């Protein structure tokens, strides 16, 4: 698979603005400052498709991007302590509404920082995806910031925390493009499954 198109479509602030599409929608989730924008830019092969901010918690909308064979939905980051309680409740409601329409979601790329053990918010997100039978792939970001010798042990901890196999975790770096081909393979499988799935069917896959 090769990505030849990557364009911003629109932003959604509420359920009424959520996008429906005639191709798979892949969501990108993760805590604030985990590297979602950098990950999206790596996929696109562009530096500024998704805005990268030095201030965590900047993404407060669901941003949709057209990648040709699929739509990518960038979800608001969770777990940012400096956001007001009211704002956190608003974000949580938006995410609940988004995932309530799980039939529209072909896969979630659940991002976590490879340098650290998953947070309680990370674990809650994965548990939510498991419970609702929403297909997902764990993406461990920022591999360039961790000595290569320490990556396997870190992946072991992430797998244990999430209750998944080590092979279900893709280690990536937006700086070195590590893991890029593996992510493309996951996308290609998702697109193929979407195209082969009978209309109205729910695949119910977790990984």
Tab-separated table of C-alpha atoms in Angstrom:
chain	number	residue	atom	x	y	z
A	1	UNK	CA	0.000	0.000	0.000
A	2	UNK	CA	1.139	3.529	-0.761
A	3	UNK	CA	-0.389	6.751	0.513
A	4	UNK	CA	-0.610	9.300	-2.284
A	5	UNK	CA	-3.267	11.602	-0.865
A	6	UNK	CA	-3.613	13.354	2.493
A	7	UNK	CA	-5.919	16.323	2.876
A	8	UNK	CA	-7.748	17.974	5.770
A	9	UNK	CA	-11.518	17.657	5.393
A	10	UNK	CA	-13.270	19.203	8.380
A	11	UNK	CA	-13.471	19.455	12.164
A	12	UNK	CA	-16.332	18.275	14.350
A	13	UNK	CA	-17.283	19.721	17.722
A	14	UNK	CA	-20.423	17.660	18.308
A	15	UNK	CA	-22.288	14.530	17.241
A	16	UNK	CA	-24.250	16.353	14.576
A	17	UNK	CA	-20.988	17.210	12.805
A	18	UNK	CA	-19.495	13.691	12.781
A	19	UNK	CA	-18.510	12.537	9.323
A	20	UNK	CA	-20.021	9.580	7.507
A	21	UNK	CA	-18.089	8.101	4.608
A	22	UNK	CA	-18.254	5.405	1.948
A	23	UNK	CA	-14.775	4.192	2.928
A	24	UNK	CA	-13.222	3.042	6.219
A	25	UNK	CA	-12.730	5.510	9.040
A	26	UNK	CA	-9.610	4.941	11.148
A	27	UNK	CA	-9.440	6.897	14.410
A	28	UNK	CA	-6.265	7.989	16.207
A	29	UNK	CA	-6.561	8.153	19.991
A	30	UNK	CA	-4.111	8.797	22.820
A	31	UNK	CA	-3.319	11.018	25.746
A	32	UNK	CA	-2.256	14.606	25.252
A	33	UNK	CA	1.306	15.020	23.955
A	34	UNK	CA	1.649	11.337	22.970
A	35	UNK	CA	2.495	12.379	19.401
A	36	UNK	CA	-0.779	11.992	17.520
A	37	UNK	CA	-0.156	14.915	15.169
A	38	UNK	CA	3.400	13.783	14.450
A	39	UNK	CA	2.128	10.261	13.767
A	40	UNK	CA	-0.458	11.576	11.297
A	41	UNK	CA	2.136	13.734	9.567
A	42	UNK	CA	4.440	10.711	9.272
A	43	UNK	CA	1.682	8.758	7.556
A	44	UNK	CA	0.963	11.649	5.223
A	45	UNK	CA	4.609	12.287	4.430
A	46	UNK	CA	3.976	15.948	5.255
A	47	UNK	CA	5.206	18.073	8.149
A	48	UNK	CA	2.180	20.278	8.680
A	49	UNK	CA	-0.944	18.341	7.711
A	50	UNK	CA	-1.824	17.989	11.401
A	51	UNK	CA	-0.698	20.866	13.583
A	52	UNK	CA	1.941	19.903	16.130
A	53	UNK	CA	1.740	21.982	19.292
A	54	UNK	CA	4.166	22.278	22.191
A	55	UNK	CA	1.121	22.794	24.414
A	56	UNK	CA	-0.634	19.529	25.327
A	57	UNK	CA	-4.405	19.524	25.065
A	58	UNK	CA	-4.544	21.780	22.035
A	59	UNK	CA	-6.703	19.427	19.943
A	60	UNK	CA	-10.253	20.005	21.170
A	61	UNK	CA	-12.125	18.877	18.089
A	62	UNK	CA	-12.289	15.715	16.040
A	63	UNK	CA	-10.298	16.496	12.902
A	64	UNK	CA	-10.964	14.457	9.760
A	65	UNK	CA	-8.405	13.840	7.005
A	66	UNK	CA	-8.891	12.201	3.614
A	67	UNK	CA	-6.131	9.662	2.886
A	68	UNK	CA	-7.601	8.430	-0.368
A	69	UNK	CA	-8.580	4.863	0.482
A	70	UNK	CA	-9.583	5.742	4.053
A	71	UNK	CA	-10.602	8.609	6.324
A	72	UNK	CA	-8.488	9.345	9.386
A	73	UNK	CA	-10.148	10.883	12.462
A	74	UNK	CA	-7.818	12.623	14.924
A	75	UNK	CA	-9.488	12.503	18.346
A	76	UNK	CA	-8.916	14.977	21.197
A	77	UNK	CA	-6.119	13.913	23.536
A	78	UNK	CA	-7.163	12.749	26.982
A	79	UNK	CA	-5.552	12.998	30.410
A	80	UNK	CA	-4.324	16.613	30.275
A	81	UNK	CA	-4.365	17.851	33.883
A	82	UNK	CA	-4.432	21.592	33.153
A	83	UNK	CA	-7.741	21.462	31.304
A	84	UNK	CA	-10.775	22.522	33.330
A	85	UNK	CA	-13.159	19.884	34.660
A	86	UNK	CA	-15.918	21.283	32.478
A	87	UNK	CA	-13.728	20.952	29.393
A	88	UNK	CA	-12.801	17.369	30.311
A	89	UNK	CA	-16.482	16.466	30.632
A	90	UNK	CA	-17.148	18.031	27.241
A	91	UNK	CA	-14.331	16.028	25.610
A	92	UNK	CA	-15.486	12.810	27.284
A	93	UNK	CA	-19.027	13.344	25.983
A	94	UNK	CA	-17.704	13.917	22.463
A	95	UNK	CA	-15.646	10.717	22.569
A	96	UNK	CA	-18.563	8.731	23.983
A	97	UNK	CA	-20.764	9.969	21.147
A	98	UNK	CA	-18.066	9.190	18.586
A	99	UNK	CA	-17.509	5.611	19.745
A	100	UNK	CA	-21.259	5.043	20.155
A	101	UNK	CA	-21.369	4.975	16.346
A	102	UNK	CA	-18.886	2.101	16.299
A	103	UNK	CA	-20.322	0.690	13.087
A	104	UNK	CA	-18.703	3.673	11.348
A	105	UNK	CA	-15.255	2.981	12.859
A	106	UNK	CA	-13.134	0.413	11.042
A	107	UNK	CA	-10.129	0.604	13.377
A	108	UNK	CA	-8.576	2.678	16.148
A	109	UNK	CA	-4.861	3.374	16.357
A	110	UNK	CA	-4.417	3.630	20.128
A	111	UNK	CA	-1.215	5.575	20.766
A	112	UNK	CA	0.936	5.343	23.879
A	113	UNK	CA	4.446	6.564	24.692
A	114	UNK	CA	6.942	3.697	24.443
A	115	UNK	CA	9.111	5.335	27.130
A	116	UNK	CA	6.531	4.995	29.883
A	117	UNK	CA	4.128	2.448	31.273
A	118	UNK	CA	0.553	3.119	30.123
A	119	UNK	CA	-1.405	5.541	32.282
A	120	UNK	CA	-4.744	4.720	33.875
A	121	UNK	CA	-6.367	6.752	31.097
A	122	UNK	CA	-4.553	4.632	28.496
A	123	UNK	CA	-5.753	1.444	30.181
A	124	UNK	CA	-9.300	2.763	30.363
A	125	UNK	CA	-9.270	3.522	26.642
A	126	UNK	CA	-8.061	0.022	25.729
A	127	UNK	CA	-10.599	-1.559	28.102
A	128	UNK	CA	-13.315	0.527	26.444
A	129	UNK	CA	-12.290	-0.664	22.990
A	130	UNK	CA	-12.198	-4.296	24.129
A	131	UNK	CA	-15.606	-4.033	25.796
A	132	UNK	CA	-17.226	-2.465	22.755
A	133	UNK	CA	-15.529	-4.859	20.300
A	134	UNK	CA	-13.956	-1.992	18.375
A	135	UNK	CA	-10.943	-3.168	16.312
A	136	UNK	CA	-7.708	-1.490	17.383
A	137	UNK	CA	-3.950	-1.544	17.010
A	138	UNK	CA	-1.592	-0.278	19.710
A	139	UNK	CA	0.967	2.227	18.430
A	140	UNK	CA	3.958	2.834	20.723
A	141	UNK	CA	5.345	6.256	19.771
A	142	UNK	CA	8.615	8.158	20.277
A	143	UNK	CA	10.924	5.151	19.864
A	144	UNK	CA	13.767	7.479	18.855
A	145	UNK	CA	13.760	8.901	22.389
A	146	UNK	CA	14.454	5.541	24.007
A	147	UNK	CA	17.675	3.475	23.689
A	148	UNK	CA	17.026	0.595	21.306
A	149	UNK	CA	18.112	-1.941	23.927
A	150	UNK	CA	15.305	-0.816	26.246
A	151	UNK	CA	12.483	-1.012	23.694
A	152	UNK	CA	11.698	-4.759	24.078
A	153	UNK	CA	11.255	-4.476	27.857
A	154	UNK	CA	9.039	-1.441	27.395
A	155	UNK	CA	6.897	-3.279	24.840
A	156	UNK	CA	6.572	-6.172	27.320
A	157	UNK	CA	5.189	-3.774	29.950
A	158	UNK	CA	2.744	-2.203	27.500
A	159	UNK	CA	1.490	-5.626	26.373
A	160	UNK	CA	1.020	-6.726	29.989
A	161	UNK	CA	-0.835	-3.507	30.882
A	162	UNK	CA	-3.179	-3.784	27.907
A	163	UNK	CA	-3.642	-7.544	27.965
A	164	UNK	CA	-2.501	-7.949	24.373
A	165	UNK	CA	0.315	-9.757	22.593
A	166	UNK	CA	3.639	-8.076	21.865
A	167	UNK	CA	3.007	-8.733	18.206
A	168	UNK	CA	-0.083	-6.528	18.401
A	169	UNK	CA	2.044	-3.472	19.222
A	170	UNK	CA	3.711	-1.419	16.497
A	171	UNK	CA	6.713	0.612	17.702
A	172	UNK	CA	7.045	3.883	15.792
A	173	UNK	CA	9.045	7.068	15.521
A	174	UNK	CA	7.871	10.081	13.570
A	175	UNK	CA	11.485	11.266	13.413
A	176	UNK	CA	13.051	8.137	11.902
A	177	UNK	CA	9.817	6.737	10.377
A	178	UNK	CA	10.369	3.491	12.253
A	179	UNK	CA	7.282	1.319	12.048
A	180	UNK	CA	5.882	3.148	9.032
A	181	UNK	CA	5.645	0.054	6.829
A	182	UNK	CA	4.007	-1.951	9.624
A	183	UNK	CA	1.371	0.748	10.080
A	184	UNK	CA	0.704	0.749	6.341
A	185	UNK	CA	0.187	-3.020	6.466
A	186	UNK	CA	-2.354	-2.576	9.280
A	187	UNK	CA	-4.148	0.067	7.226
A	188	UNK	CA	-4.127	-2.142	4.136
A	189	UNK	CA	-5.714	-5.016	6.096
A	190	UNK	CA	-8.336	-2.641	7.471
A	191	UNK	CA	-9.238	-1.314	4.025
A	192	UNK	CA	-9.408	-4.853	2.626
A	193	UNK	CA	-11.679	-6.009	5.471
A	194	UNK	CA	-13.943	-3.003	4.925
A	195	UNK	CA	-14.242	-3.707	1.224
A	196	UNK	CA	-14.997	-7.389	1.794
A	197	UNK	CA	-17.455	-6.903	4.657
A	198	UNK	CA	-21.144	-7.306	3.745
A	199	UNK	CA	-23.133	-4.108	4.119
A	200	UNK	CA	-24.383	-3.669	7.669
A	201	UNK	CA	-22.105	-6.370	9.113
A	202	UNK	CA	-20.042	-5.879	12.287
A	203	UNK	CA	-16.675	-7.672	12.219
A	204	UNK	CA	-16.259	-7.628	16.006
A	205	UNK	CA	-12.452	-7.945	15.862
A	206	UNK	CA	-10.270	-6.606	18.673
A	207	UNK	CA	-6.863	-6.733	17.063
